[in-house]
C-alpha atoms as an extended CHARMM CRD file, in Angstrom:
* protein
*
       241  EXT
         1         1  MET       CA              0.0000000000        0.0000000000        0.0000000000  PROA      1               0.0000000000
         2         2  SER       CA              1.4540000000        3.3550000000       -1.0170000000  PROA      2               0.0000000000
         3         3  ALA       CA              0.1850000000        6.8870000000       -0.4880000000  PROA      3               0.0000000000
         4         4  LYS       CA             -0.0780000000        9.5230000000       -3.2050000000  PROA      4               0.0000000000
         5         5  ILE       CA             -0.8570000000       12.2990000000       -0.7240000000  PROA      5               0.0000000000
         6         6  ARG       CA              1.6950000000       13.6780000000        1.7740000000  PROA      6               0.0000000000
         7         7  LEU       CA              0.7060000000       15.9340000000        4.6490000000  PROA      7               0.0000000000
         8         8  TYR       CA              2.7030000000       17.8780000000        7.2170000000  PROA      8               0.0000000000
         9         9  VAL       CA              1.1590000000       17.6440000000       10.6800000000  PROA      9               0.0000000000
        10        10  GLU       CA              2.1610000000       19.0270000000       14.0750000000  PROA      10              0.0000000000
        11        11  HSD       CA              1.1490000000       15.8240000000       15.8740000000  PROA      11              0.0000000000
        12        12  PRO       CA              3.7180000000       13.2470000000       17.1150000000  PROA      12              0.0000000000
        13        13  LEU       CA              3.9830000000       10.1900000000       14.8610000000  PROA      13              0.0000000000
        14        14  GLY       CA              4.6310000000        6.5830000000       15.8860000000  PROA      14              0.0000000000
        15        15  PRO       CA              3.2920000000        3.0150000000       15.7020000000  PROA      15              0.0000000000
        16        16  GLY       CA             -0.4950000000        3.0080000000       16.1310000000  PROA      16              0.0000000000
        17        17  GLN       CA             -0.5090000000        6.7690000000       16.8110000000  PROA      17              0.0000000000
        18        18  SER       CA             -3.8840000000        8.4210000000       16.2120000000  PROA      18              0.0000000000
        19        19  VAL       CA             -3.7060000000       11.7930000000       14.4380000000  PROA      19              0.0000000000
        20        20  ALA       CA             -6.6800000000       14.1430000000       14.6110000000  PROA      20              0.0000000000
        21        21  LEU       CA             -7.0630000000       16.1960000000       11.4420000000  PROA      21              0.0000000000
        22        22  THR       CA             -7.5500000000       19.9440000000       11.2930000000  PROA      22              0.0000000000
        23        23  ARG       CA            -10.6200000000       21.2290000000        9.5070000000  PROA      23              0.0000000000
        24        24  GLU       CA             -8.4500000000       22.3190000000        6.5720000000  PROA      24              0.0000000000
        25        25  HSD       CA             -6.8050000000       18.9150000000        6.2340000000  PROA      25              0.0000000000
        26        26  ALA       CA            -10.1510000000       17.1330000000        6.5190000000  PROA      26              0.0000000000
        27        27  HSD       CA            -11.6360000000       19.3220000000        3.7870000000  PROA      27              0.0000000000
        28        28  TYR       CA             -8.6570000000       18.6280000000        1.5270000000  PROA      28              0.0000000000
        29        29  LEU       CA             -8.5970000000       14.8640000000        2.0800000000  PROA      29              0.0000000000
        30        30  PHE       CA            -12.3170000000       14.1480000000        2.1150000000  PROA      30              0.0000000000
        31        31  GLY       CA            -13.8870000000       17.0800000000        0.2790000000  PROA      31              0.0000000000
        32        32  VAL       CA            -11.2900000000       17.7030000000       -2.4330000000  PROA      32              0.0000000000
        33        33  MET       CA             -9.4440000000       14.3810000000       -2.8070000000  PROA      33              0.0000000000
        34        34  ARG       CA            -12.5090000000       12.2480000000       -1.9480000000  PROA      34              0.0000000000
        35        35  LEU       CA            -10.6600000000        9.8470000000        0.3270000000  PROA      35              0.0000000000
        36        36  SER       CA            -12.6230000000        7.4420000000        2.5020000000  PROA      36              0.0000000000
        37        37  ALA       CA            -11.9380000000        5.0950000000        5.4150000000  PROA      37              0.0000000000
        38        38  GLY       CA             -8.9260000000        2.8550000000        4.8250000000  PROA      38              0.0000000000
        39        39  ALA       CA             -7.2600000000        5.1660000000        2.3070000000  PROA      39              0.0000000000
        40        40  PRO       CA             -3.4710000000        5.6180000000        2.7190000000  PROA      40              0.0000000000
        41        41  VAL       CA             -1.8860000000        9.0010000000        3.5080000000  PROA      41              0.0000000000
        42        42  ALA       CA              1.8010000000        9.7810000000        4.1030000000  PROA      42              0.0000000000
        43        43  LEU       CA              2.4760000000       11.9690000000        7.1510000000  PROA      43              0.0000000000
        44        44  PHE       CA              5.5430000000       13.8090000000        8.4340000000  PROA      44              0.0000000000
        45        45  ASN       CA              6.1200000000       16.3900000000       11.1600000000  PROA      45              0.0000000000
        46        46  GLY       CA              9.7470000000       17.3710000000       10.6920000000  PROA      46              0.0000000000
        47        47  ARG       CA             10.8490000000       15.2430000000       13.6770000000  PROA      47              0.0000000000
        48        48  ASP       CA              9.6940000000       11.6130000000       13.3750000000  PROA      48              0.0000000000
        49        49  GLY       CA             10.3720000000       10.8360000000        9.7160000000  PROA      49              0.0000000000
        50        50  GLU       CA              7.6220000000        9.8460000000        7.2840000000  PROA      50              0.0000000000
        51        51  TRP       CA              4.8040000000        7.4930000000        8.2770000000  PROA      51              0.0000000000
        52        52  LEU       CA              2.2060000000        5.6200000000        6.2810000000  PROA      52              0.0000000000
        53        53  ALA       CA             -1.1900000000        6.2190000000        7.8480000000  PROA      53              0.0000000000
        54        54  GLU       CA             -4.7380000000        5.0700000000        7.1130000000  PROA      54              0.0000000000
        55        55  VAL       CA             -7.9570000000        7.0320000000        7.3100000000  PROA      55              0.0000000000
        56        56  ALA       CA             -9.8420000000        5.7770000000       10.3840000000  PROA      56              0.0000000000
        57        57  GLU       CA            -12.6010000000        8.3870000000       10.4400000000  PROA      57              0.0000000000
        58        58  ALA       CA            -13.6500000000       10.7360000000        7.6340000000  PROA      58              0.0000000000
        59        59  GLY       CA            -15.8610000000       13.7770000000        8.0820000000  PROA      59              0.0000000000
        60        60  LYS       CA            -16.4630000000       17.1320000000        6.4400000000  PROA      60              0.0000000000
        61        61  ARG       CA            -15.0260000000       19.0850000000        9.3710000000  PROA      61              0.0000000000
        62        62  GLY       CA            -12.6180000000       16.5880000000       10.8640000000  PROA      62              0.0000000000
        63        63  GLY       CA            -11.3020000000       13.0930000000       10.8680000000  PROA      63              0.0000000000
        64        64  THR       CA             -8.6740000000       10.7370000000       12.2230000000  PROA      64              0.0000000000
        65        65  LEU       CA             -5.6780000000        8.9940000000       10.7220000000  PROA      65              0.0000000000
        66        66  VAL       CA             -3.7830000000        6.1090000000       12.3290000000  PROA      66              0.0000000000
        67        67  CYS       CA             -0.0570000000        5.5390000000       11.7510000000  PROA      67              0.0000000000
        68        68  VAL       CA              0.7230000000        2.0800000000       10.3520000000  PROA      68              0.0000000000
        69        69  GLU       CA              4.4750000000        2.0320000000        9.7070000000  PROA      69              0.0000000000
        70        70  GLN       CA              7.4320000000        4.3100000000        9.2080000000  PROA      70              0.0000000000
        71        71  THR       CA              8.3600000000        4.5900000000        5.5320000000  PROA      71              0.0000000000
        72        72  ARG       CA             11.3370000000        6.9550000000        5.8390000000  PROA      72              0.0000000000
        73        73  SER       CA             13.4980000000        8.0860000000        8.7100000000  PROA      73              0.0000000000
        74        74  LEU       CA             14.1220000000       11.7640000000        9.3700000000  PROA      74              0.0000000000
        75        75  GLN       CA             16.6330000000       13.1400000000        6.8720000000  PROA      75              0.0000000000
        76        76  MET       CA             18.2670000000       16.2700000000        8.2220000000  PROA      76              0.0000000000
        77        77  PRO       CA             19.6680000000       18.8060000000        5.7420000000  PROA      77              0.0000000000
        78        78  PRO       CA             23.1970000000       20.2100000000        6.0190000000  PROA      78              0.0000000000
        79        79  ASP       CA             23.6750000000       22.9380000000        8.6400000000  PROA      79              0.0000000000
        80        80  LEU       CA             23.0960000000       25.6580000000        6.0680000000  PROA      80              0.0000000000
        81        81  TRP       CA             21.2630000000       28.9370000000        6.6510000000  PROA      81              0.0000000000
        82        82  LEU       CA             19.9820000000       31.1430000000        3.8380000000  PROA      82              0.0000000000
        83        83  PHE       CA             19.9320000000       34.8940000000        4.4690000000  PROA      83              0.0000000000
        84        84  PHE       CA             18.1730000000       36.9060000000        1.7610000000  PROA      84              0.0000000000
        85        85  ALA       CA             16.7080000000       40.3660000000        1.2850000000  PROA      85              0.0000000000
        86        86  PRO       CA             12.9560000000       40.0840000000        0.5520000000  PROA      86              0.0000000000
        87        87  ILE       CA             11.8030000000       41.2920000000       -2.8410000000  PROA      87              0.0000000000
        88        88  LYS       CA              8.3860000000       41.2720000000       -4.5110000000  PROA      88              0.0000000000
        89        89  LYS       CA              5.8510000000       38.9850000000       -2.8430000000  PROA      89              0.0000000000
        90        90  ALA       CA              5.7120000000       36.1910000000       -5.4220000000  PROA      90              0.0000000000
        91        91  ARG       CA              9.4900000000       36.1430000000       -5.8730000000  PROA      91              0.0000000000
        92        92  THR       CA             10.0630000000       36.0490000000       -2.1040000000  PROA      92              0.0000000000
        93        93  ASP       CA              7.6680000000       33.0840000000       -1.9490000000  PROA      93              0.0000000000
        94        94  PHE       CA              9.7380000000       31.4510000000       -4.6950000000  PROA      94              0.0000000000
        95        95  ILE       CA             12.9910000000       31.8770000000       -2.7480000000  PROA      95              0.0000000000
        96        96  VAL       CA             11.5040000000       30.2890000000        0.3730000000  PROA      96              0.0000000000
        97        97  GLU       CA             10.0090000000       27.3740000000       -1.5840000000  PROA      97              0.0000000000
        98        98  LYS       CA             13.2530000000       26.6350000000       -3.4350000000  PROA      98              0.0000000000
        99        99  ALA       CA             15.3620000000       26.9680000000       -0.2850000000  PROA      99              0.0000000000
       100       100  ALA       CA             13.1570000000       24.3760000000        1.4290000000  PROA      100             0.0000000000
       101       101  GLU       CA             13.3790000000       22.0470000000       -1.5840000000  PROA      101             0.0000000000
       102       102  MET       CA             17.1390000000       22.4280000000       -1.9440000000  PROA      102             0.0000000000
       103       103  GLY       CA             18.1100000000       21.6770000000        1.6240000000  PROA      103             0.0000000000
       104       104  ALA       CA             18.4120000000       24.8950000000        3.6360000000  PROA      104             0.0000000000
       105       105  ALA       CA             18.0760000000       24.2240000000        7.3650000000  PROA      105             0.0000000000
       106       106  ARG       CA             16.9770000000       27.7670000000        8.2560000000  PROA      106             0.0000000000
       107       107  ILE       CA             15.6820000000       30.6780000000        6.1690000000  PROA      107             0.0000000000
       108       108  ILE       CA             16.2390000000       34.2200000000        7.4560000000  PROA      108             0.0000000000
       109       109  PRO       CA             14.9450000000       37.3470000000        5.6760000000  PROA      109             0.0000000000
       110       110  VAL       CA             17.2570000000       40.3230000000        6.2370000000  PROA      110             0.0000000000
       111       111  GLN       CA             16.7850000000       44.0480000000        5.8280000000  PROA      111             0.0000000000
       112       112  THR       CA             19.6820000000       45.7400000000        4.0630000000  PROA      112             0.0000000000
       113       113  GLU       CA             20.1430000000       49.3890000000        3.1410000000  PROA      113             0.0000000000
       114       114  PHE       CA             18.6060000000       48.7790000000       -0.3000000000  PROA      114             0.0000000000
       115       115  THR       CA             15.9150000000       46.2340000000        0.6710000000  PROA      115             0.0000000000
       116       116  ASN       CA             12.6570000000       47.2290000000       -1.0340000000  PROA      116             0.0000000000
       117       117  SER       CA             10.3220000000       45.2900000000        1.2520000000  PROA      117             0.0000000000
       118       118  GLU       CA             10.3070000000       46.2650000000        4.9270000000  PROA      118             0.0000000000
       119       119  ARG       CA              7.7090000000       43.7200000000        6.0350000000  PROA      119             0.0000000000
       120       120  ILE       CA              7.0900000000       40.0330000000        5.5260000000  PROA      120             0.0000000000
       121       121  ARG       CA              4.3350000000       37.6430000000        6.5340000000  PROA      121             0.0000000000
       122       122  GLN       CA              6.3620000000       35.1220000000        8.4900000000  PROA      122             0.0000000000
       123       123  ASP       CA              3.4280000000       32.7230000000        8.8880000000  PROA      123             0.0000000000
       124       124  ARG       CA              2.6990000000       32.7820000000        5.1530000000  PROA      124             0.0000000000
       125       125  LEU       CA              6.3280000000       32.1330000000        4.2570000000  PROA      125             0.0000000000
       126       126  GLN       CA              6.4810000000       29.2770000000        6.7690000000  PROA      126             0.0000000000
       127       127  ALA       CA              3.4040000000       27.7820000000        5.1000000000  PROA      127             0.0000000000
       128       128  HSD       CA              5.2220000000       27.9360000000        1.7500000000  PROA      128             0.0000000000
       129       129  ALA       CA              8.1760000000       26.0710000000        3.2700000000  PROA      129             0.0000000000
       130       130  ILE       CA              5.8030000000       23.3720000000        4.5400000000  PROA      130             0.0000000000
       131       131  GLU       CA              4.1060000000       23.0470000000        1.1450000000  PROA      131             0.0000000000
       132       132  ALA       CA              7.5010000000       22.7360000000       -0.5440000000  PROA      132             0.0000000000
       133       133  ALA       CA              8.5090000000       19.9350000000        1.8340000000  PROA      133             0.0000000000
       134       134  GLU       CA              5.2030000000       18.1590000000        1.1840000000  PROA      134             0.0000000000
       135       135  GLN       CA              5.7360000000       18.3120000000       -2.5590000000  PROA      135             0.0000000000
       136       136  CYS       CA              9.4250000000       17.3930000000       -2.7260000000  PROA      136             0.0000000000
       137       137  GLY       CA              9.3000000000       14.4050000000       -0.3720000000  PROA      137             0.0000000000
       138       138  GLY       CA             11.3060000000       16.0480000000        2.3870000000  PROA      138             0.0000000000
       139       139  THR       CA             10.9500000000       14.9130000000        5.9910000000  PROA      139             0.0000000000
       140       140  PHE       CA             12.3590000000       18.1470000000        7.4920000000  PROA      140             0.0000000000
       141       141  VAL       CA             10.8310000000       21.6310000000        7.3170000000  PROA      141             0.0000000000
       142       142  PRO       CA             13.2070000000       24.6090000000        7.6620000000  PROA      142             0.0000000000
       143       143  GLU       CA             12.2480000000       27.3820000000       10.0500000000  PROA      143             0.0000000000
       144       144  VAL       CA             11.4590000000       30.7160000000        8.4040000000  PROA      144             0.0000000000
       145       145  CYS       CA             12.5970000000       33.3790000000       10.8580000000  PROA      145             0.0000000000
       146       146  ALA       CA             11.3550000000       36.9090000000       11.4110000000  PROA      146             0.0000000000
       147       147  MET       CA             13.0080000000       39.6910000000        9.4250000000  PROA      147             0.0000000000
       148       148  GLN       CA             16.3050000000       40.8690000000       10.9160000000  PROA      148             0.0000000000
       149       149  LYS       CA             18.4900000000       43.8720000000       10.1310000000  PROA      149             0.0000000000
       150       150  LEU       CA             21.7200000000       42.8890000000        8.4240000000  PROA      150             0.0000000000
       151       151  ASP       CA             23.7650000000       44.9770000000       10.8640000000  PROA      151             0.0000000000
       152       152  ARG       CA             22.2630000000       43.0400000000       13.7860000000  PROA      152             0.0000000000
       153       153  VAL       CA             22.8500000000       39.7080000000       12.0420000000  PROA      153             0.0000000000
       154       154  LEU       CA             26.5440000000       40.5150000000       11.6170000000  PROA      154             0.0000000000
       155       155  ALA       CA             26.8820000000       41.8350000000       15.1750000000  PROA      155             0.0000000000
       156       156  ASP       CA             25.4370000000       38.5800000000       16.5470000000  PROA      156             0.0000000000
       157       157  TRP       CA             27.1480000000       36.2280000000       14.0820000000  PROA      157             0.0000000000
       158       158  PRO       CA             27.5360000000       32.7500000000       15.6430000000  PROA      158             0.0000000000
       159       159  GLU       CA             31.0950000000       31.5970000000       16.2120000000  PROA      159             0.0000000000
       160       160  GLY       CA             32.2880000000       28.9380000000       13.7730000000  PROA      160             0.0000000000
       161       161  ARG       CA             29.6860000000       29.5560000000       11.0600000000  PROA      161             0.0000000000
       162       162  GLN       CA             31.1740000000       30.3440000000        7.6520000000  PROA      162             0.0000000000
       163       163  LEU       CA             29.4980000000       32.7310000000        5.2190000000  PROA      163             0.0000000000
       164       164  MET       CA             29.1880000000       32.4190000000        1.4530000000  PROA      164             0.0000000000
       165       165  PHE       CA             28.8480000000       36.0970000000        0.5300000000  PROA      165             0.0000000000
       166       166  CYS       CA             27.3520000000       36.3880000000       -2.9510000000  PROA      166             0.0000000000
       167       167  ASN       CA             28.7350000000       39.7390000000       -4.0280000000  PROA      167             0.0000000000
       168       168  GLU       CA             27.3950000000       41.0460000000       -7.3350000000  PROA      168             0.0000000000
       169       169  ALA       CA             30.5520000000       43.1850000000       -7.6510000000  PROA      169             0.0000000000
       170       170  GLU       CA             32.5200000000       39.9220000000       -8.0550000000  PROA      170             0.0000000000
       171       171  VAL       CA             30.8250000000       38.9450000000      -11.3270000000  PROA      171             0.0000000000
       172       172  GLY       CA             33.2000000000       36.7920000000      -13.3520000000  PROA      172             0.0000000000
       173       173  SER       CA             35.6750000000       36.0370000000      -10.5550000000  PROA      173             0.0000000000
       174       174  ALA       CA             36.6850000000       32.4790000000       -9.7270000000  PROA      174             0.0000000000
       175       175  LEU       CA             34.6020000000       30.3520000000       -7.3780000000  PROA      175             0.0000000000
       176       176  ARG       CA             36.5930000000       29.2220000000       -4.3340000000  PROA      176             0.0000000000
       177       177  LEU       CA             34.1180000000       27.0980000000       -2.3770000000  PROA      177             0.0000000000
       178       178  ALA       CA             35.7840000000       23.8380000000       -3.3790000000  PROA      178             0.0000000000
       179       179  GLU       CA             38.8450000000       24.7780000000       -1.3210000000  PROA      179             0.0000000000
       180       180  HSD       CA             36.9010000000       24.1850000000        1.9060000000  PROA      180             0.0000000000
       181       181  GLU       CA             36.2220000000       20.8870000000        3.6230000000  PROA      181             0.0000000000
       182       182  LYS       CA             32.6940000000       19.5320000000        3.8330000000  PROA      182             0.0000000000
       183       183  GLY       CA             30.8840000000       19.6600000000        7.1330000000  PROA      183             0.0000000000
       184       184  GLY       CA             30.4110000000       22.4060000000        9.6680000000  PROA      184             0.0000000000
       185       185  PRO       CA             27.9200000000       25.2520000000        9.8140000000  PROA      185             0.0000000000
       186       186  TRP       CA             27.5810000000       27.5920000000        6.8500000000  PROA      186             0.0000000000
       187       187  ALA       CA             25.3410000000       30.4100000000        5.6500000000  PROA      187             0.0000000000
       188       188  ILE       CA             24.5840000000       31.9860000000        2.2840000000  PROA      188             0.0000000000
       189       189  LEU       CA             23.7970000000       35.6860000000        1.9100000000  PROA      189             0.0000000000
       190       190  ILE       CA             21.8560000000       37.0070000000       -1.1010000000  PROA      190             0.0000000000
       191       191  GLY       CA             21.4050000000       40.7590000000       -1.4760000000  PROA      191             0.0000000000
       192       192  PRO       CA             18.4500000000       42.8630000000       -2.6290000000  PROA      192             0.0000000000
       193       193  GLU       CA             17.5890000000       43.8990000000       -6.1700000000  PROA      193             0.0000000000
       194       194  GLY       CA             19.6900000000       47.0460000000       -5.7650000000  PROA      194             0.0000000000
       195       195  GLY       CA             22.6920000000       45.1290000000       -4.4750000000  PROA      195             0.0000000000
       196       196  PHE       CA             24.6330000000       45.8100000000       -1.3050000000  PROA      196             0.0000000000
       197       197  SER       CA             25.7570000000       49.2980000000       -0.3390000000  PROA      197             0.0000000000
       198       198  ASP       CA             29.4730000000       50.1180000000       -0.3730000000  PROA      198             0.0000000000
       199       199  ARG       CA             29.4420000000       50.1580000000        3.4290000000  PROA      199             0.0000000000
       200       200  GLU       CA             27.7680000000       46.7570000000        3.6620000000  PROA      200             0.0000000000
       201       201  ARG       CA             30.0740000000       45.2750000000        1.0500000000  PROA      201             0.0000000000
       202       202  ALA       CA             33.1730000000       46.5340000000        2.8620000000  PROA      202             0.0000000000
       203       203  ARG       CA             31.9680000000       45.2090000000        6.2140000000  PROA      203             0.0000000000
       204       204  LEU       CA             31.0200000000       41.8130000000        4.7990000000  PROA      204             0.0000000000
       205       205  THR       CA             34.2920000000       41.4220000000        2.9280000000  PROA      205             0.0000000000
       206       206  ALA       CA             36.2870000000       42.2520000000        6.0640000000  PROA      206             0.0000000000
       207       207  GLN       CA             34.7540000000       39.5170000000        8.2270000000  PROA      207             0.0000000000
       208       208  PRO       CA             37.1140000000       36.5620000000        8.8640000000  PROA      208             0.0000000000
       209       209  TYR       CA             34.2880000000       34.0700000000        8.3410000000  PROA      209             0.0000000000
       210       210  SER       CA             33.1780000000       35.6090000000        5.0210000000  PROA      210             0.0000000000
       211       211  HSD       CA             34.0350000000       33.9620000000        1.6860000000  PROA      211             0.0000000000
       212       212  VAL       CA             33.2470000000       36.1420000000       -1.3130000000  PROA      212             0.0000000000
       213       213  VAL       CA             32.0490000000       34.1680000000       -4.3290000000  PROA      213             0.0000000000
       214       214  SER       CA             30.8270000000       34.9350000000       -7.8200000000  PROA      214             0.0000000000
       215       215  LEU       CA             27.6260000000       33.5340000000       -9.3010000000  PROA      215             0.0000000000
       216       216  GLY       CA             28.9160000000       33.6760000000      -12.8430000000  PROA      216             0.0000000000
       217       217  PRO       CA             29.6010000000       36.2290000000      -15.5840000000  PROA      217             0.0000000000
       218       218  ARG       CA             26.1490000000       37.8370000000      -15.4930000000  PROA      218             0.0000000000
       219       219  ILE       CA             24.3120000000       39.7200000000      -12.7340000000  PROA      219             0.0000000000
       220       220  LEU       CA             21.4040000000       37.5400000000      -11.5980000000  PROA      220             0.0000000000
       221       221  ARG       CA             18.0170000000       38.5340000000      -10.2310000000  PROA      221             0.0000000000
       222       222  ALA       CA             17.7680000000       37.9780000000       -6.4940000000  PROA      222             0.0000000000
       223       223  ASP       CA             15.5170000000       34.9150000000       -6.7780000000  PROA      223             0.0000000000
       224       224  THR       CA             17.7230000000       33.3690000000       -9.4740000000  PROA      224             0.0000000000
       225       225  ALA       CA             20.8120000000       34.1400000000       -7.3760000000  PROA      225             0.0000000000
       226       226  ALA       CA             19.3650000000       32.2700000000       -4.3960000000  PROA      226             0.0000000000
       227       227  VAL       CA             18.8370000000       29.0940000000       -6.4490000000  PROA      227             0.0000000000
       228       228  ALA       CA             22.2590000000       29.4040000000       -8.1090000000  PROA      228             0.0000000000
       229       229  ALA       CA             24.0210000000       29.9130000000       -4.7620000000  PROA      229             0.0000000000
       230       230  LEU       CA             22.2610000000       26.9840000000       -3.1160000000  PROA      230             0.0000000000
       231       231  THR       CA             23.1380000000       24.7840000000       -6.0750000000  PROA      231             0.0000000000
       232       232  LEU       CA             26.8280000000       25.7470000000       -6.0060000000  PROA      232             0.0000000000
       233       233  TRP       CA             27.0960000000       25.2640000000       -2.2430000000  PROA      233             0.0000000000
       234       234  GLN       CA             25.2900000000       21.9220000000       -2.2610000000  PROA      234             0.0000000000
       235       235  GLN       CA             27.4820000000       20.5880000000       -5.0650000000  PROA      235             0.0000000000
       236       236  ALA       CA             30.7150000000       21.7280000000       -3.4190000000  PROA      236             0.0000000000
       237       237  LEU       CA             30.0330000000       21.2950000000        0.2970000000  PROA      237             0.0000000000
       238       238  GLY       CA             26.5360000000       19.8930000000        0.8150000000  PROA      238             0.0000000000
       239       239  ASP       CA             24.7600000000       16.5380000000        0.6190000000  PROA      239             0.0000000000
       240       240  TRP       CA             24.3970000000       16.3150000000       -3.1580000000  PROA      240             0.0000000000
       241       241  GLY       CA             27.7640000000       14.6620000000       -3.7020000000  PROA      241             0.0000000000
């Protein structure tokens, strides 16, 4: 028995565990997908791996699933954080979705001097990360943090975490990620549509943990840059190899 539908739930998962459905999940499973008692559903909560469950009770406003067996153990991503300056709504959603799909462990919007968007909907972006994990088969959901000022991020930088600083001024320069050993905490920083200010660029370049890299011979849009940077890091230092 295999499940074609995967759902993220907050509930603990384990052998014989009963999972009460939210009204939204019940509507989706029974109203939209037309599932009935005995139908299989794959569940994950970001902690207990993926579990095959069966529909025990089906109703328009609620229902119950029962865990049958674990189908996948929890697969943790590399210790990689993505810092990015929010842009237009749909493109910010895209960055969060792709970061969740590509293995970021934490997603942190940052406000730079040239950031166009001063506000985000943290709950909405977290929902996009959950949907991305549901679709891509992931068993872990990255946390989407509240917006932070870049100056504060740098002032509170955690000891031992390396930074891949994607500097648009370095277009065409050689990539040097492959010089580093795999393992250990890292972060990627993507700037806003207007790029980093001279002050920000100088401060970032001066940090001992910062590694300036190029994303190729052309200046990329912020959402494209995020995908390109994640791809380069995963290939060189992540869990793709």
